[in-house]
Amino acid sequence: MYGFSDRLLLMVAIIGLFVRMNQLQEAALAALAAPPAGATMQDVGLAVGRPAPAFILPDVNGAPVALEDFAGRRVLLVFSSVSCPACTEMYPHLRAFSEAHRQVQVVMVSRGAAEENRALVEEQGFAFPVLTWEDSAAQAYAVPGTPFCYVVDEAGVIVGKGFANTRAQFEALVGGRAE
């Protein structure tokens, strides 16, 4: 029915399609990593002043963690990815911020497999919850790229947002002083 050359041609076409799909995926993720030219922080993500969307996500051990578990506390919600170079640079700064600002509950939502996130927690010595990324939560928060942060106040309202990857940027975003 089909000869060797037909099958070979089909295999080459499939490989070419696979490579092109990977290129398109990388281009789409790169486009999401930075706000569009001329956009301000007001234009990206969810609006400051609106209630933070509820979520329940698994932590690195598979236990469910909900945003409402932190009701009554200020939360720095950090969206990250284990494959993001800016996020890799951010990790020590986020740990230092968390240790210096005990009044702020840091919660990181990390894109990566559970094993990768578990290894990240062990390697970085994080004492705050690291949750496994689910696209539905990232979409609910309109995450424009990583590392992107929201500050949620004690009443569950978004009071700050922005890209951040240094301790000084976290402190400016949260607006708090170290304890």
Short mmCIF file of N, CA and C in Angstrom, two decimals:
data_model
loop_
_atom_site.label_atom_id
_atom_site.label_comp_id
_atom_site.label_asym_id
_atom_site.label_seq_id
_atom_site.Cartn_x
_atom_site.Cartn_y
_atom_site.Cartn_z
N MET A 1 0.83 -1.18 0.00
CA MET A 1 0.00 0.00 0.00
C MET A 1 0.88 1.25 0.00
N TYR A 2 1.65 1.46 1.07
CA TYR A 2 2.57 2.58 1.11
C TYR A 2 3.98 2.04 1.12
N GLY A 3 4.83 2.64 0.32
CA GLY A 3 6.20 2.21 0.24
C GLY A 3 7.05 2.85 1.33
N PHE A 4 8.29 2.40 1.36
CA PHE A 4 9.24 2.93 2.35
C PHE A 4 9.39 4.44 2.22
N SER A 5 9.49 4.96 1.01
CA SER A 5 9.69 6.40 0.81
C SER A 5 8.47 7.19 1.28
N ASP A 6 7.27 6.63 1.12
CA ASP A 6 6.07 7.31 1.62
C ASP A 6 6.09 7.39 3.15
N ARG A 7 6.46 6.30 3.78
CA ARG A 7 6.53 6.29 5.25
C ARG A 7 7.61 7.22 5.75
N LEU A 8 8.74 7.26 5.07
CA LEU A 8 9.84 8.14 5.44
C LEU A 8 9.41 9.61 5.32
N LEU A 9 8.73 9.92 4.23
CA LEU A 9 8.23 11.28 4.02
C LEU A 9 7.24 11.66 5.13
N LEU A 10 6.37 10.76 5.50
CA LEU A 10 5.41 11.01 6.58
C LEU A 10 6.13 11.24 7.91
N MET A 11 7.14 10.45 8.19
CA MET A 11 7.91 10.62 9.43
C MET A 11 8.60 11.98 9.46
N VAL A 12 9.18 12.39 8.34
CA VAL A 12 9.85 13.70 8.26
C VAL A 12 8.83 14.81 8.49
N ALA A 13 7.65 14.68 7.90
CA ALA A 13 6.59 15.68 8.07
C ALA A 13 6.15 15.76 9.53
N ILE A 14 6.00 14.64 10.18
CA ILE A 14 5.60 14.62 11.59
C ILE A 14 6.67 15.26 12.46
N ILE A 15 7.92 14.95 12.22
CA ILE A 15 9.02 15.54 12.99
C ILE A 15 9.05 17.06 12.77
N GLY A 16 8.87 17.49 11.52
CA GLY A 16 8.84 18.92 11.22
C GLY A 16 7.70 19.63 11.93
N LEU A 17 6.55 18.99 11.95
CA LEU A 17 5.39 19.56 12.65
C LEU A 17 5.66 19.65 14.15
N PHE A 18 6.26 18.63 14.72
CA PHE A 18 6.60 18.64 16.15
C PHE A 18 7.56 19.78 16.48
N VAL A 19 8.60 19.95 15.66
CA VAL A 19 9.58 21.02 15.89
C VAL A 19 8.90 22.37 15.79
N ARG A 20 8.05 22.56 14.78
CA ARG A 20 7.36 23.84 14.61
C ARG A 20 6.43 24.12 15.78
N MET A 21 5.72 23.14 16.28
CA MET A 21 4.82 23.33 17.43
C MET A 21 5.62 23.75 18.66
N ASN A 22 6.79 23.16 18.87
CA ASN A 22 7.65 23.57 19.99
C ASN A 22 8.10 25.01 19.83
N GLN A 23 8.45 25.41 18.62
CA GLN A 23 8.86 26.80 18.36
C GLN A 23 7.72 27.76 18.66
N LEU A 24 6.52 27.41 18.24
CA LEU A 24 5.37 28.27 18.49
C LEU A 24 5.05 28.36 19.98
N GLN A 25 5.18 27.25 20.68
CA GLN A 25 4.95 27.26 22.12
C GLN A 25 5.97 28.15 22.82
N GLU A 26 7.23 28.05 22.46
CA GLU A 26 8.27 28.89 23.06
C GLU A 26 8.01 30.36 22.76
N ALA A 27 7.59 30.67 21.54
CA ALA A 27 7.30 32.06 21.17
C ALA A 27 6.12 32.60 21.98
N ALA A 28 5.10 31.77 22.16
CA ALA A 28 3.93 32.21 22.94
C ALA A 28 4.31 32.44 24.39
N LEU A 29 5.10 31.56 24.97
CA LEU A 29 5.52 31.74 26.36
C LEU A 29 6.41 32.96 26.51
N ALA A 30 7.28 33.23 25.54
CA ALA A 30 8.14 34.42 25.59
C ALA A 30 7.30 35.68 25.51
N ALA A 31 6.27 35.66 24.67
CA ALA A 31 5.40 36.83 24.54
C ALA A 31 4.65 37.10 25.84
N LEU A 32 4.32 36.07 26.57
CA LEU A 32 3.62 36.24 27.84
C LEU A 32 4.55 36.70 28.96
N ALA A 33 5.84 36.51 28.80
CA ALA A 33 6.79 36.80 29.87
C ALA A 33 6.97 38.29 30.13
N ALA A 34 6.62 39.13 29.19
CA ALA A 34 6.79 40.57 29.39
C ALA A 34 5.53 41.28 28.92
N PRO A 35 5.18 42.38 29.60
CA PRO A 35 4.01 43.13 29.15
C PRO A 35 4.24 43.70 27.75
N PRO A 36 3.17 43.91 27.01
CA PRO A 36 3.31 44.48 25.67
C PRO A 36 3.97 45.86 25.73
N ALA A 37 4.63 46.25 24.64
CA ALA A 37 5.29 47.55 24.59
C ALA A 37 4.29 48.64 24.91
N GLY A 38 4.68 49.55 25.79
CA GLY A 38 3.82 50.65 26.18
C GLY A 38 2.85 50.33 27.29
N ALA A 39 2.75 49.07 27.68
CA ALA A 39 1.83 48.69 28.75
C ALA A 39 2.43 49.08 30.09
N THR A 40 1.57 49.42 31.02
CA THR A 40 2.00 49.72 32.38
C THR A 40 1.56 48.58 33.28
N MET A 41 2.00 48.61 34.53
CA MET A 41 1.61 47.57 35.47
C MET A 41 0.10 47.57 35.68
N GLN A 42 -0.56 48.72 35.47
CA GLN A 42 -2.02 48.78 35.61
C GLN A 42 -2.69 47.93 34.55
N ASP A 43 -2.01 47.73 33.41
CA ASP A 43 -2.60 47.03 32.27
C ASP A 43 -2.46 45.51 32.34
N VAL A 44 -1.59 45.00 33.19
CA VAL A 44 -1.35 43.55 33.22
C VAL A 44 -1.92 42.93 34.49
N GLY A 45 -2.31 41.69 34.37
CA GLY A 45 -2.83 40.98 35.53
C GLY A 45 -4.18 41.50 35.97
N LEU A 46 -4.59 41.08 37.14
CA LEU A 46 -5.87 41.51 37.70
C LEU A 46 -5.75 42.91 38.29
N ALA A 47 -6.85 43.61 38.35
CA ALA A 47 -6.86 44.97 38.86
C ALA A 47 -6.68 44.99 40.38
N VAL A 48 -5.90 45.96 40.83
CA VAL A 48 -5.78 46.22 42.27
C VAL A 48 -7.16 46.68 42.75
N GLY A 49 -7.56 46.20 43.92
CA GLY A 49 -8.85 46.57 44.49
C GLY A 49 -9.93 45.52 44.32
N ARG A 50 -9.66 44.51 43.53
CA ARG A 50 -10.67 43.46 43.36
C ARG A 50 -10.35 42.28 44.27
N PRO A 51 -11.34 41.49 44.61
CA PRO A 51 -11.08 40.30 45.45
C PRO A 51 -10.16 39.32 44.73
N ALA A 52 -9.26 38.72 45.49
CA ALA A 52 -8.36 37.70 44.93
C ALA A 52 -9.17 36.44 44.66
N PRO A 53 -9.04 35.85 43.47
CA PRO A 53 -9.76 34.61 43.17
C PRO A 53 -9.37 33.49 44.14
N ALA A 54 -10.36 32.73 44.57
CA ALA A 54 -10.10 31.58 45.45
C ALA A 54 -9.42 30.49 44.64
N PHE A 55 -8.60 29.69 45.32
CA PHE A 55 -7.99 28.53 44.68
C PHE A 55 -7.71 27.48 45.74
N ILE A 56 -7.60 26.26 45.28
CA ILE A 56 -7.10 25.14 46.08
C ILE A 56 -6.11 24.42 45.18
N LEU A 57 -4.83 24.41 45.60
CA LEU A 57 -3.78 23.79 44.82
C LEU A 57 -2.99 22.83 45.70
N PRO A 58 -2.41 21.78 45.12
CA PRO A 58 -1.60 20.85 45.92
C PRO A 58 -0.24 21.44 46.26
N ASP A 59 0.21 21.19 47.48
CA ASP A 59 1.58 21.57 47.83
C ASP A 59 2.54 20.49 47.34
N VAL A 60 3.82 20.61 47.67
CA VAL A 60 4.81 19.67 47.15
C VAL A 60 4.60 18.25 47.66
N ASN A 61 3.81 18.08 48.71
CA ASN A 61 3.51 16.74 49.23
C ASN A 61 2.14 16.25 48.80
N GLY A 62 1.45 17.06 47.97
CA GLY A 62 0.14 16.66 47.47
C GLY A 62 -1.02 17.11 48.34
N ALA A 63 -0.76 17.76 49.46
CA ALA A 63 -1.83 18.23 50.35
C ALA A 63 -2.48 19.48 49.75
N PRO A 64 -3.81 19.57 49.79
CA PRO A 64 -4.48 20.74 49.23
C PRO A 64 -4.27 21.98 50.12
N VAL A 65 -4.00 23.10 49.47
CA VAL A 65 -3.82 24.38 50.17
C VAL A 65 -4.73 25.39 49.47
N ALA A 66 -5.53 26.10 50.26
CA ALA A 66 -6.45 27.10 49.71
C ALA A 66 -5.99 28.49 50.10
N LEU A 67 -6.29 29.46 49.27
CA LEU A 67 -5.99 30.85 49.61
C LEU A 67 -6.68 31.22 50.91
N GLU A 68 -7.89 30.74 51.11
CA GLU A 68 -8.63 31.08 52.33
C GLU A 68 -7.97 30.53 53.60
N ASP A 69 -7.03 29.61 53.47
CA ASP A 69 -6.27 29.13 54.63
C ASP A 69 -5.48 30.27 55.28
N PHE A 70 -5.24 31.34 54.52
CA PHE A 70 -4.44 32.46 55.01
C PHE A 70 -5.28 33.70 55.29
N ALA A 71 -6.60 33.52 55.39
CA ALA A 71 -7.50 34.64 55.67
C ALA A 71 -7.04 35.35 56.94
N GLY A 72 -7.10 36.66 56.93
CA GLY A 72 -6.69 37.45 58.08
C GLY A 72 -5.20 37.79 58.07
N ARG A 73 -4.47 37.30 57.07
CA ARG A 73 -3.03 37.60 56.94
C ARG A 73 -2.78 38.24 55.58
N ARG A 74 -1.77 39.09 55.54
CA ARG A 74 -1.31 39.65 54.26
C ARG A 74 -0.52 38.54 53.56
N VAL A 75 -0.77 38.36 52.27
CA VAL A 75 -0.15 37.29 51.49
C VAL A 75 0.60 37.88 50.31
N LEU A 76 1.84 37.44 50.14
CA LEU A 76 2.59 37.71 48.92
C LEU A 76 2.48 36.43 48.09
N LEU A 77 1.68 36.50 47.03
CA LEU A 77 1.44 35.35 46.16
C LEU A 77 2.36 35.47 44.95
N VAL A 78 3.29 34.54 44.82
CA VAL A 78 4.33 34.61 43.79
C VAL A 78 4.11 33.48 42.78
N PHE A 79 3.93 33.85 41.51
CA PHE A 79 3.81 32.87 40.44
C PHE A 79 5.19 32.72 39.81
N SER A 80 5.67 31.47 39.75
CA SER A 80 7.04 31.18 39.37
C SER A 80 7.07 29.96 38.46
N SER A 81 8.25 29.69 37.89
CA SER A 81 8.44 28.50 37.08
C SER A 81 9.85 27.96 37.31
N VAL A 82 9.96 26.66 37.46
CA VAL A 82 11.27 26.07 37.70
C VAL A 82 12.20 26.23 36.50
N SER A 83 11.65 26.51 35.31
CA SER A 83 12.48 26.68 34.12
C SER A 83 12.73 28.14 33.76
N CYS A 84 12.33 29.06 34.61
CA CYS A 84 12.46 30.50 34.35
C CYS A 84 13.77 31.01 34.96
N PRO A 85 14.69 31.55 34.13
CA PRO A 85 15.96 32.06 34.67
C PRO A 85 15.78 33.18 35.70
N ALA A 86 14.84 34.09 35.46
CA ALA A 86 14.60 35.18 36.43
C ALA A 86 14.08 34.62 37.75
N CYS A 87 13.31 33.55 37.67
CA CYS A 87 12.80 32.92 38.89
C CYS A 87 13.94 32.27 39.67
N THR A 88 14.85 31.63 38.97
CA THR A 88 16.01 31.00 39.61
C THR A 88 16.81 32.05 40.39
N GLU A 89 16.99 33.22 39.79
CA GLU A 89 17.68 34.31 40.48
C GLU A 89 16.88 34.82 41.67
N MET A 90 15.56 34.73 41.58
CA MET A 90 14.66 35.26 42.61
C MET A 90 14.67 34.42 43.90
N TYR A 91 14.84 33.12 43.80
CA TYR A 91 14.62 32.23 44.94
C TYR A 91 15.35 32.66 46.22
N PRO A 92 16.64 32.95 46.20
CA PRO A 92 17.29 33.35 47.46
C PRO A 92 16.73 34.66 48.03
N HIS A 93 16.34 35.57 47.15
CA HIS A 93 15.76 36.85 47.59
C HIS A 93 14.39 36.63 48.23
N LEU A 94 13.62 35.73 47.65
CA LEU A 94 12.29 35.44 48.20
C LEU A 94 12.42 34.78 49.57
N ARG A 95 13.37 33.86 49.71
CA ARG A 95 13.59 33.23 51.01
C ARG A 95 14.00 34.27 52.04
N ALA A 96 14.92 35.18 51.69
CA ALA A 96 15.36 36.23 52.61
C ALA A 96 14.21 37.15 52.98
N PHE A 97 13.39 37.50 52.00
CA PHE A 97 12.22 38.35 52.27
C PHE A 97 11.29 37.65 53.26
N SER A 98 11.01 36.38 53.00
CA SER A 98 10.11 35.61 53.86
C SER A 98 10.63 35.54 55.29
N GLU A 99 11.93 35.34 55.44
CA GLU A 99 12.52 35.24 56.78
C GLU A 99 12.48 36.58 57.51
N ALA A 100 12.62 37.68 56.78
CA ALA A 100 12.65 39.02 57.39
C ALA A 100 11.26 39.61 57.62
N HIS A 101 10.26 39.09 56.92
CA HIS A 101 8.90 39.65 56.98
C HIS A 101 7.92 38.57 57.42
N ARG A 102 8.03 38.16 58.64
CA ARG A 102 7.17 37.08 59.15
C ARG A 102 5.69 37.47 59.18
N GLN A 103 5.41 38.78 59.17
CA GLN A 103 4.03 39.24 59.18
C GLN A 103 3.35 39.05 57.82
N VAL A 104 4.12 38.74 56.79
CA VAL A 104 3.59 38.51 55.44
C VAL A 104 3.72 37.02 55.14
N GLN A 105 2.61 36.40 54.76
CA GLN A 105 2.62 34.99 54.39
C GLN A 105 3.01 34.87 52.92
N VAL A 106 4.18 34.32 52.64
CA VAL A 106 4.59 34.07 51.26
C VAL A 106 4.00 32.74 50.82
N VAL A 107 3.42 32.74 49.62
CA VAL A 107 2.91 31.52 49.00
C VAL A 107 3.38 31.55 47.56
N MET A 108 4.09 30.51 47.15
CA MET A 108 4.58 30.45 45.77
C MET A 108 3.82 29.39 45.00
N VAL A 109 3.35 29.76 43.81
CA VAL A 109 2.72 28.82 42.89
C VAL A 109 3.74 28.59 41.79
N SER A 110 4.25 27.37 41.71
CA SER A 110 5.38 27.08 40.84
C SER A 110 5.01 26.14 39.70
N ARG A 111 5.31 26.59 38.48
CA ARG A 111 5.11 25.73 37.31
C ARG A 111 6.25 24.73 37.28
N GLY A 112 5.90 23.48 37.34
CA GLY A 112 6.88 22.39 37.34
C GLY A 112 6.22 21.15 37.94
N ALA A 113 6.80 20.02 37.67
CA ALA A 113 6.27 18.77 38.23
C ALA A 113 6.45 18.77 39.74
N ALA A 114 5.64 18.00 40.42
CA ALA A 114 5.70 17.93 41.88
C ALA A 114 7.11 17.59 42.36
N GLU A 115 7.80 16.67 41.67
CA GLU A 115 9.15 16.29 42.06
C GLU A 115 10.11 17.47 41.93
N GLU A 116 9.95 18.24 40.84
CA GLU A 116 10.81 19.41 40.64
C GLU A 116 10.58 20.44 41.73
N ASN A 117 9.31 20.67 42.07
CA ASN A 117 8.99 21.64 43.12
C ASN A 117 9.48 21.17 44.48
N ARG A 118 9.36 19.88 44.74
CA ARG A 118 9.85 19.32 46.01
C ARG A 118 11.37 19.51 46.11
N ALA A 119 12.08 19.23 45.02
CA ALA A 119 13.54 19.42 44.99
C ALA A 119 13.89 20.90 45.18
N LEU A 120 13.10 21.78 44.59
CA LEU A 120 13.33 23.22 44.73
C LEU A 120 13.19 23.65 46.19
N VAL A 121 12.16 23.17 46.86
CA VAL A 121 11.94 23.51 48.27
C VAL A 121 13.12 23.04 49.11
N GLU A 122 13.59 21.82 48.88
CA GLU A 122 14.73 21.28 49.64
C GLU A 122 16.01 22.05 49.34
N GLU A 123 16.26 22.32 48.05
CA GLU A 123 17.48 23.01 47.65
C GLU A 123 17.53 24.44 48.19
N GLN A 124 16.39 25.13 48.17
CA GLN A 124 16.35 26.54 48.58
C GLN A 124 16.04 26.73 50.06
N GLY A 125 15.58 25.68 50.73
CA GLY A 125 15.25 25.79 52.15
C GLY A 125 14.02 26.64 52.40
N PHE A 126 13.05 26.60 51.50
CA PHE A 126 11.83 27.39 51.67
C PHE A 126 11.02 26.87 52.86
N ALA A 127 10.58 27.80 53.70
CA ALA A 127 9.74 27.44 54.85
C ALA A 127 8.29 27.85 54.60
N PHE A 128 8.01 28.37 53.42
CA PHE A 128 6.65 28.79 53.07
C PHE A 128 6.07 27.78 52.08
N PRO A 129 4.74 27.80 51.92
CA PRO A 129 4.12 26.83 51.00
C PRO A 129 4.51 27.07 49.54
N VAL A 130 4.87 25.99 48.86
CA VAL A 130 5.11 26.01 47.43
C VAL A 130 4.06 25.08 46.83
N LEU A 131 3.22 25.67 45.99
CA LEU A 131 2.09 24.95 45.42
C LEU A 131 2.35 24.65 43.95
N THR A 132 1.77 23.57 43.47
CA THR A 132 1.94 23.17 42.09
C THR A 132 1.01 23.97 41.20
N TRP A 133 1.59 24.58 40.19
CA TRP A 133 0.88 25.41 39.21
C TRP A 133 -0.21 24.61 38.54
N GLU A 134 -1.38 25.19 38.43
CA GLU A 134 -2.44 24.67 37.58
C GLU A 134 -2.88 25.82 36.70
N ASP A 135 -3.05 25.54 35.41
CA ASP A 135 -3.38 26.60 34.46
C ASP A 135 -4.64 27.35 34.85
N SER A 136 -5.62 26.66 35.44
CA SER A 136 -6.86 27.34 35.81
C SER A 136 -6.60 28.45 36.83
N ALA A 137 -5.70 28.22 37.77
CA ALA A 137 -5.38 29.26 38.76
C ALA A 137 -4.61 30.39 38.11
N ALA A 138 -3.65 30.07 37.27
CA ALA A 138 -2.87 31.11 36.58
C ALA A 138 -3.79 31.96 35.70
N GLN A 139 -4.75 31.32 35.06
CA GLN A 139 -5.69 32.06 34.22
C GLN A 139 -6.62 32.93 35.06
N ALA A 140 -7.06 32.40 36.20
CA ALA A 140 -7.93 33.19 37.08
C ALA A 140 -7.23 34.45 37.57
N TYR A 141 -5.91 34.37 37.72
CA TYR A 141 -5.11 35.51 38.16
C TYR A 141 -4.53 36.30 36.98
N ALA A 142 -4.81 35.88 35.75
CA ALA A 142 -4.33 36.57 34.55
C ALA A 142 -2.82 36.80 34.63
N VAL A 143 -2.09 35.76 35.00
CA VAL A 143 -0.64 35.86 35.17
C VAL A 143 0.01 36.13 33.81
N PRO A 144 0.68 37.30 33.67
CA PRO A 144 1.26 37.65 32.38
C PRO A 144 2.63 37.05 32.12
N GLY A 145 3.25 36.44 33.11
CA GLY A 145 4.58 35.86 32.99
C GLY A 145 5.12 35.59 34.38
N THR A 146 6.34 35.12 34.45
CA THR A 146 6.94 34.82 35.76
C THR A 146 8.29 35.51 35.86
N PRO A 147 8.70 35.88 37.06
CA PRO A 147 7.99 35.82 38.33
C PRO A 147 7.04 37.01 38.49
N PHE A 148 5.78 36.73 38.70
CA PHE A 148 4.76 37.76 38.88
C PHE A 148 4.13 37.58 40.24
N CYS A 149 3.88 38.70 40.92
CA CYS A 149 3.40 38.66 42.30
C CYS A 149 2.11 39.45 42.47
N TYR A 150 1.32 39.00 43.40
CA TYR A 150 0.16 39.75 43.89
C TYR A 150 0.32 39.87 45.39
N VAL A 151 -0.09 41.01 45.92
CA VAL A 151 -0.20 41.19 47.36
C VAL A 151 -1.68 41.18 47.67
N VAL A 152 -2.07 40.27 48.57
CA VAL A 152 -3.47 40.12 48.96
C VAL A 152 -3.56 40.54 50.42
N ASP A 153 -4.47 41.48 50.72
CA ASP A 153 -4.57 41.96 52.10
C ASP A 153 -5.35 40.99 52.98
N GLU A 154 -5.48 41.35 54.24
CA GLU A 154 -6.12 40.49 55.24
C GLU A 154 -7.57 40.17 54.92
N ALA A 155 -8.22 41.03 54.11
CA ALA A 155 -9.62 40.81 53.73
C ALA A 155 -9.75 40.05 52.41
N GLY A 156 -8.62 39.67 51.80
CA GLY A 156 -8.67 38.91 50.56
C GLY A 156 -8.76 39.77 49.31
N VAL A 157 -8.35 41.04 49.42
CA VAL A 157 -8.40 41.97 48.29
C VAL A 157 -6.98 42.18 47.76
N ILE A 158 -6.86 42.24 46.44
CA ILE A 158 -5.56 42.51 45.81
C ILE A 158 -5.20 43.97 46.05
N VAL A 159 -4.05 44.19 46.71
CA VAL A 159 -3.62 45.56 47.01
C VAL A 159 -2.31 45.93 46.32
N GLY A 160 -1.71 45.00 45.61
CA GLY A 160 -0.47 45.26 44.89
C GLY A 160 -0.20 44.15 43.90
N LYS A 161 0.59 44.47 42.88
CA LYS A 161 0.95 43.46 41.87
C LYS A 161 2.17 43.93 41.12
N GLY A 162 2.88 42.99 40.53
CA GLY A 162 4.00 43.35 39.70
C GLY A 162 5.01 42.24 39.53
N PHE A 163 5.90 42.43 38.56
CA PHE A 163 7.02 41.53 38.38
C PHE A 163 8.04 41.87 39.46
N ALA A 164 8.60 40.88 40.09
CA ALA A 164 9.60 41.11 41.14
C ALA A 164 10.51 39.91 41.23
N ASN A 165 11.81 40.16 41.46
CA ASN A 165 12.72 39.04 41.69
C ASN A 165 13.88 39.42 42.61
N THR A 166 13.77 40.55 43.34
CA THR A 166 14.77 40.88 44.35
C THR A 166 14.05 41.21 45.66
N ARG A 167 14.77 41.11 46.74
CA ARG A 167 14.18 41.42 48.04
C ARG A 167 13.65 42.86 48.07
N ALA A 168 14.41 43.79 47.51
CA ALA A 168 13.98 45.19 47.49
C ALA A 168 12.68 45.35 46.70
N GLN A 169 12.53 44.62 45.61
CA GLN A 169 11.30 44.69 44.83
C GLN A 169 10.13 44.10 45.60
N PHE A 170 10.36 43.00 46.33
CA PHE A 170 9.29 42.43 47.16
C PHE A 170 8.88 43.42 48.24
N GLU A 171 9.87 44.04 48.88
CA GLU A 171 9.57 45.00 49.94
C GLU A 171 8.81 46.21 49.41
N ALA A 172 9.19 46.70 48.23
CA ALA A 172 8.47 47.82 47.63
C ALA A 172 7.04 47.43 47.28
N LEU A 173 6.87 46.22 46.77
CA LEU A 173 5.55 45.73 46.39
C LEU A 173 4.65 45.58 47.61
N VAL A 174 5.17 45.00 48.67
CA VAL A 174 4.39 44.76 49.88
C VAL A 174 4.25 46.04 50.70
N GLY A 175 5.29 46.89 50.64
CA GLY A 175 5.24 48.15 51.37
C GLY A 175 5.44 47.99 52.87
N GLY A 176 6.07 46.89 53.26
CA GLY A 176 6.28 46.64 54.69
C GLY A 176 7.73 46.70 55.08
N ARG A 177 7.96 46.82 56.35
CA ARG A 177 9.33 46.81 56.89
C ARG A 177 9.57 45.45 57.54
N ALA A 178 10.82 45.11 57.66
CA ALA A 178 11.20 43.84 58.31
C ALA A 178 10.86 43.89 59.78
N GLU A 179 10.50 42.73 60.31
CA GLU A 179 10.23 42.63 61.75
C GLU A 179 11.53 42.55 62.51
#
